[in-house]
Coordinates of C-alpha atoms and ligand atoms in Angstrom, one line a residue:
M227 CA 32.4 100.8 91.9
L228 CA 31.7 103.1 89.0
I229 CA 34.0 106.1 89.3
R230 CA 32.9 109.1 87.5
R231 CA 36.0 110.7 86.1
K232 CA 37.4 112.7 83.3
R233 CA 38.7 110.4 80.6
G234 CA 41.0 112.1 78.1
W235 CA 39.3 113.3 75.0
E236 CA 35.9 112.4 76.2
L237 CA 35.9 115.5 78.2
P238 CA 37.4 118.7 77.1
E239 CA 34.0 120.4 76.8
S240 CA 35.7 123.3 75.2
A241 CA 37.0 121.1 72.4
A242 CA 33.6 119.5 72.0
T243 CA 32.0 122.9 71.7
D244 CA 34.6 123.9 69.2
E245 CA 33.9 120.9 67.1
A246 CA 30.2 121.7 67.0
V247 CA 30.8 125.3 66.2
F248 CA 33.2 124.7 63.4
R249 CA 31.1 122.0 61.9
N250 CA 28.3 124.5 61.5
R251 CA 30.4 127.0 59.7
R252 CA 30.1 127.3 56.1
N253 CA 33.8 127.4 55.3
L254 CA 34.4 123.8 54.8
L255 CA 37.1 123.9 52.2
K256 CA 37.7 121.4 49.5
G257 CA 41.3 121.2 50.5
L258 CA 43.8 123.9 50.8
A259 CA 43.8 124.6 47.1
A260 CA 45.3 128.0 47.7
G261 CA 48.2 127.2 45.4
P262 CA 51.8 128.1 45.5
M263 CA 51.3 131.4 47.3
L264 CA 50.6 129.4 50.5
A265 CA 53.3 126.8 49.9
A266 CA 55.5 125.8 52.8
G267 CA 57.8 128.4 54.2
L268 CA 56.2 131.4 52.5
V269 CA 54.2 132.4 55.5
A270 CA 56.4 132.9 58.5
P271 CA 55.2 132.7 62.1
H272 CA 54.4 136.3 62.9
L273 CA 54.7 136.1 66.7
A274 CA 57.1 134.7 69.1
A275 CA 56.4 131.5 70.9
A276 CA 54.9 131.7 74.4
G277 CA 57.0 130.9 77.4
E278 CA 60.7 130.5 77.6
A279 CA 62.4 128.5 75.0
A280 CA 64.2 125.8 77.0
A281 CA 67.7 127.3 77.0
G282 CA 70.9 125.2 77.3
P283 CA 74.2 124.8 75.6
P284 CA 72.6 123.5 72.4
A285 CA 70.8 126.9 72.1
S286 CA 73.8 128.0 70.1
L287 CA 73.0 125.4 67.5
Y288 CA 69.8 127.2 66.4
P289 CA 68.5 127.8 63.9
A290 CA 69.5 124.6 62.2
K291 CA 69.7 124.2 58.4
R292 CA 66.4 123.3 56.8
N293 CA 66.2 119.9 55.1
D294 CA 64.1 120.9 52.0
K295 CA 63.1 117.4 51.2
Y296 CA 60.0 117.6 53.4
K297 CA 57.5 120.1 51.9
L298 CA 54.2 121.3 53.3
D299 CA 51.0 121.9 51.3
R300 CA 49.9 124.6 53.7
P301 CA 51.2 127.6 55.6
I302 CA 53.3 127.2 58.7
T303 CA 51.1 127.6 61.8
P304 CA 52.0 130.8 63.6
A305 CA 53.9 130.0 66.8
K306 CA 51.4 131.9 69.0
Y307 CA 48.9 129.1 68.3
S308 CA 51.1 126.0 68.5
T309 CA 52.7 127.1 71.7
T310 CA 49.5 128.1 73.5
Y311 CA 47.1 125.4 72.4
N312 CA 48.7 122.2 73.7
N313 CA 48.0 118.7 74.9
F314 CA 50.2 117.7 77.8
Y315 CA 48.1 115.8 80.3
E316 CA 50.9 115.9 82.9
F317 CA 50.2 119.6 83.3
S318 CA 46.5 119.9 82.5
E319 CA 43.5 118.3 80.6
D320 CA 42.9 121.8 79.2
K321 CA 44.7 123.2 76.2
D322 CA 45.7 126.4 78.1
L323 CA 48.7 124.9 80.0
W324 CA 51.7 126.6 78.7
Q325 CA 52.3 128.6 81.9
A326 CA 51.9 125.5 84.1
A327 CA 54.4 123.7 82.0
Q328 CA 57.1 126.3 82.8
A329 CA 57.5 124.5 86.1
L330 CA 59.3 121.7 84.4
K331 CA 63.0 121.8 84.9
V332 CA 64.8 120.6 81.8
E333 CA 68.4 121.3 82.7
P334 CA 70.1 119.0 83.4
W335 CA 68.2 116.3 81.5
S336 CA 69.4 112.7 81.3
I337 CA 68.2 110.1 78.9
K338 CA 68.4 106.3 79.6
V339 CA 68.8 103.9 76.7
G340 CA 68.3 100.2 77.6
G341 CA 66.4 97.0 77.1
M342 CA 67.6 94.9 74.2
V343 CA 70.8 96.9 73.3
E344 CA 74.4 95.8 73.2
K345 CA 75.1 98.0 76.2
P346 CA 72.7 100.1 78.2
F347 CA 73.8 103.7 78.8
T348 CA 72.7 107.1 80.1
I349 CA 73.5 110.2 78.2
S350 CA 72.9 113.9 78.9
F351 CA 70.6 115.7 76.5
D352 CA 73.3 118.2 75.7
D353 CA 75.8 115.4 74.7
L354 CA 73.2 113.6 72.7
V355 CA 72.4 116.7 70.6
K356 CA 76.1 117.4 70.0
K357 CA 76.5 113.8 68.8
M358 CA 73.4 113.8 66.6
G359 CA 73.6 117.2 65.0
L360 CA 70.4 119.2 64.1
E361 CA 68.4 119.9 61.0
E362 CA 65.0 121.5 60.5
R363 CA 62.0 119.8 58.9
L364 CA 58.5 121.1 58.0
Y365 CA 55.9 118.6 59.1
R366 CA 52.2 118.4 59.4
H367 CA 50.7 117.3 62.7
R368 CA 47.2 115.8 62.9
C369 CA 45.7 115.4 66.4
V370 CA 43.1 112.6 66.9
E371 CA 40.8 115.4 68.2
A372 CA 40.6 116.6 64.5
W373 CA 42.7 119.7 64.6
S374 CA 46.0 120.1 62.8
M375 CA 49.1 122.3 62.6
A376 CA 52.2 122.6 60.4
V377 CA 55.4 123.2 62.3
P378 CA 59.1 123.7 61.5
W379 CA 60.6 121.2 63.9
T380 CA 64.3 121.0 64.7
G381 CA 65.9 117.8 65.6
F382 CA 67.5 114.6 64.2
A383 CA 66.3 111.4 62.5
L384 CA 65.1 108.8 65.0
A385 CA 66.9 106.3 62.7
K386 CA 70.2 108.0 63.5
F387 CA 69.5 107.7 67.2
V388 CA 68.6 104.0 66.8
D389 CA 71.9 103.3 65.1
F390 CA 73.7 105.1 68.0
A391 CA 71.8 103.1 70.6
R392 CA 72.9 99.8 69.0
P393 CA 69.8 97.6 69.5
L394 CA 70.0 93.8 69.3
G395 CA 68.7 92.3 66.1
S396 CA 66.0 90.6 68.2
A397 CA 64.4 94.0 69.3
K398 CA 61.0 94.5 67.6
Y399 CA 59.8 97.7 69.3
L400 CA 61.0 101.0 70.7
K401 CA 59.3 102.1 73.9
M402 CA 59.6 105.8 74.8
T403 CA 58.7 107.2 78.2
T404 CA 58.0 110.7 79.5
F405 CA 59.4 112.0 82.9
T406 CA 57.6 111.3 86.2
D407 CA 57.5 114.1 88.6
P408 CA 54.1 114.7 90.3
A409 CA 55.6 117.6 92.2
V410 CA 55.9 119.7 89.0
A411 CA 53.3 117.9 86.9
P412 CA 49.9 118.1 88.8
G413 CA 48.2 115.8 86.3
Q414 CA 50.4 112.9 87.5
N415 CA 48.6 113.1 90.8
K416 CA 45.5 111.9 89.1
F417 CA 45.5 108.2 89.9
F418 CA 43.2 107.1 87.1
Y419 CA 45.8 107.9 84.4
P420 CA 48.3 105.1 83.7
W421 CA 51.4 107.3 84.3
P422 CA 54.0 107.7 83.0
Y423 CA 53.1 108.6 79.4
V424 CA 54.5 105.8 77.2
E425 CA 54.5 105.5 73.5
G426 CA 56.0 103.0 71.1
L427 CA 56.9 102.2 67.5
T428 CA 57.9 99.1 65.7
M429 CA 61.6 99.0 64.8
F430 CA 60.5 99.5 61.2
E431 CA 58.6 102.6 62.1
A432 CA 61.4 103.9 64.3
K433 CA 63.8 103.5 61.4
N434 CA 61.5 105.1 58.8
E435 CA 63.1 108.3 57.5
L436 CA 60.2 110.5 58.6
S437 CA 60.5 109.5 62.3
F438 CA 62.0 112.5 64.0
L439 CA 63.3 113.4 67.5
V440 CA 62.5 117.0 68.1
T441 CA 64.6 119.4 70.2
G442 CA 63.4 122.7 68.7
M443 CA 60.6 124.5 66.9
Y444 CA 60.6 127.7 64.9
G445 CA 64.4 127.9 64.9
K446 CA 64.7 127.8 68.7
P447 CA 64.8 125.1 71.5
V448 CA 61.4 123.6 71.9
P449 CA 59.3 125.3 74.6
K450 CA 58.4 123.3 77.6
Q451 CA 54.7 123.0 76.8
D452 CA 55.6 121.5 73.4
G453 CA 57.7 118.8 75.0
A454 CA 61.2 120.1 76.0
P455 CA 63.8 119.1 75.8
L456 CA 63.2 116.0 73.6
R457 CA 60.0 114.9 71.9
L458 CA 58.9 112.8 69.0
A459 CA 57.3 113.9 65.7
I460 CA 55.6 111.1 63.8
P461 CA 53.7 112.9 61.1
W462 CA 51.7 110.0 59.6
K463 CA 50.2 109.0 63.0
Y464 CA 47.7 110.8 65.3
G465 CA 49.5 113.3 67.4
F466 CA 49.3 111.3 70.6
K467 CA 52.0 109.1 69.3
S468 CA 54.4 112.1 69.5
V469 CA 55.5 111.6 73.1
K470 CA 56.9 114.6 74.9
S471 CA 59.8 115.2 77.3
I472 CA 61.3 111.8 76.9
V473 CA 63.5 110.4 79.6
S474 CA 63.9 106.8 78.4
F475 CA 64.2 104.7 75.3
E476 CA 63.8 100.9 75.7
F477 CA 64.2 98.4 73.0
T478 CA 62.0 95.4 73.5
D479 CA 60.4 92.4 71.8
Q480 CA 57.0 93.1 73.4
M481 CA 54.5 95.6 72.0
P482 CA 54.6 98.5 74.5
K483 CA 51.3 99.2 76.3
T484 CA 50.9 102.8 75.4
F485 CA 49.3 105.5 77.6
W486 CA 46.0 106.0 75.6
W487 CA 45.7 102.4 74.7
A488 CA 46.0 101.4 78.4
L489 CA 43.4 104.1 79.4
Q490 CA 40.8 103.6 76.7
P491 CA 41.5 100.4 74.6
S492 CA 38.1 100.6 72.8
E493 CA 39.1 103.9 71.3
Y494 CA 42.9 104.0 71.0
G495 CA 45.4 101.4 70.0
F496 CA 49.1 101.0 69.4
W497 CA 49.2 101.9 65.7
A498 CA 47.1 105.1 65.4
D499 CA 47.9 105.8 61.7
V500 CA 45.8 108.7 60.3
N501 CA 42.9 107.6 58.1
P502 CA 40.0 109.9 57.3
A503 CA 37.8 106.9 56.4
V504 CA 38.0 105.3 59.8
P505 CA 36.0 107.4 62.3
H506 CA 36.9 107.7 66.0
P507 CA 34.0 105.9 67.9
R508 CA 32.7 109.4 68.9
W509 CA 33.5 111.6 66.0
S510 CA 34.5 111.8 62.3
Q511 CA 38.1 111.9 61.2
A512 CA 37.2 113.0 57.7
T513 CA 38.3 116.6 58.1
E514 CA 40.5 118.7 60.4
R515 CA 40.4 122.2 61.8
V516 CA 43.5 124.1 60.9
L517 CA 44.9 125.5 64.2
G518 CA 44.8 129.3 64.3
S519 CA 42.0 129.6 61.7
D520 CA 38.4 128.5 61.3
M521 CA 39.2 126.5 58.2
Q522 CA 38.2 122.8 57.9
V523 CA 40.2 120.8 55.4
P524 CA 40.0 117.1 54.3
T525 CA 42.2 114.8 56.2
L526 CA 44.5 112.6 54.1
I527 CA 45.3 109.0 54.7
W528 CA 48.6 108.7 56.6
N529 CA 48.3 112.5 56.8
G530 CA 49.6 112.7 53.3
Y531 CA 52.8 110.8 54.0
G532 CA 51.7 107.5 52.3
D533 CA 54.6 107.5 49.9
Y534 CA 57.0 107.2 52.8
V535 CA 55.1 104.8 55.0
A536 CA 52.4 102.7 53.2
D537 CA 54.9 99.9 52.4
M538 CA 55.5 99.2 56.1
Y539 CA 51.9 98.2 56.5
K540 CA 51.1 96.2 53.4
N541 CA 51.7 92.8 55.0
L542 CA 50.1 93.6 58.3
K543 CA 46.8 91.8 58.2
G544 CA 44.2 92.0 61.0
E545 CA 45.9 94.8 62.9
R546 CA 43.8 97.8 64.0
L547 CA 46.1 100.2 62.1
F548 CA 43.9 103.3 62.1
A549 CA 42.9 103.7 65.7
Ligands
MTE1645 N1 53.1 113.6 75.5 C1 52.9 113.6 76.8 N2 53.9 113.2 77.6 N3 51.7 113.9 77.4 C2 50.7 114.3 76.6 O1 49.6 114.6 77.1 N4 49.8 114.6 74.3 C3 49.9 114.1 72.9 C4 51.3 114.4 72.4 N5 52.3 114.0 73.3 C5 50.8 114.3 75.2 C6 52.1 114.0 74.7 C7 48.9 114.7 72.1 S1 47.4 114.1 72.2 C8 49.2 115.5 71.1 S2 48.1 116.0 69.9 C9 50.6 116.2 71.0 O2 51.4 115.7 72.0 C10 50.4 117.7 71.1 O3 51.6 118.3 70.9 P1 51.6 119.9 71.0 O4 51.0 120.3 72.3 O5 53.0 120.3 70.9 O6 50.7 120.4 69.9

């Protein structure tokens, strides 16, 4: 039986319209060559984030000290855009979901660590944050839908968490899973999606210094619509790798079947590294729309983070790295 249904990024008509509109505009820039005036950190978000920051004992830990190693080549995206234009299919297929996401209860929040580890355990989010400590990093984020943002995330290195979890040497992948609760997340009642949302990294990727577990943004606990209380930020991969509201980490020797890969294998795979030269089957990845503006800028391979990550892939032959 052919079931006519919405399928992820096939549908958002609003997004498709956007794309058509912005492609017709004449302000395709040859890069954000605005120079040092626009350098990271000089343009502060001018409006507060939408919705309640997810409060909790760790709220007292904000703002965390910025790690200046990670620089941006563009202004920080004002919070009013990054907290009101979201992808969180558990709540809606539309971007305007921040109010719906407030139904998510993030306190208390438990995180399970299991699979190929010395000893499985469960830890509360608050205890985990106290153990890990927090820092702030400025990262670019490139969605597969060809829009991008630049965000001051707060959190801790995923590598630090991996050490803490004590995986076995035989573990090859880290699988991360979002909560399941159809009573608060209406999208999870749509049977054609392969819930729960799952993402995965190789152990090499998980231990890369850029891989970051996010607990906050703009110097405050991360809002629910952006993935409270704990999400991933993997800046060299398309944004769908950055799984939100994580409840479990599982170390495994099997490549995890990730959400979008399971749903649409012809279009999305496990790796999903950013590459402007490899188009999505239905649109170009050559440029990106800067969220909160009508600027189009060229997309960079590995989203500009090749110095940190290219080495991990040089011996990987025959893998579909850029989808
Ligand atoms: N995580 C879950 N659980 N559900 C989702 O729908 N969307 C992904 C990713 N993580 C998604 C998710 C996509 S497609 C993107 S681009 C980013 O979250 C968007 O993050 P943002 O809403 O904070 O910009």
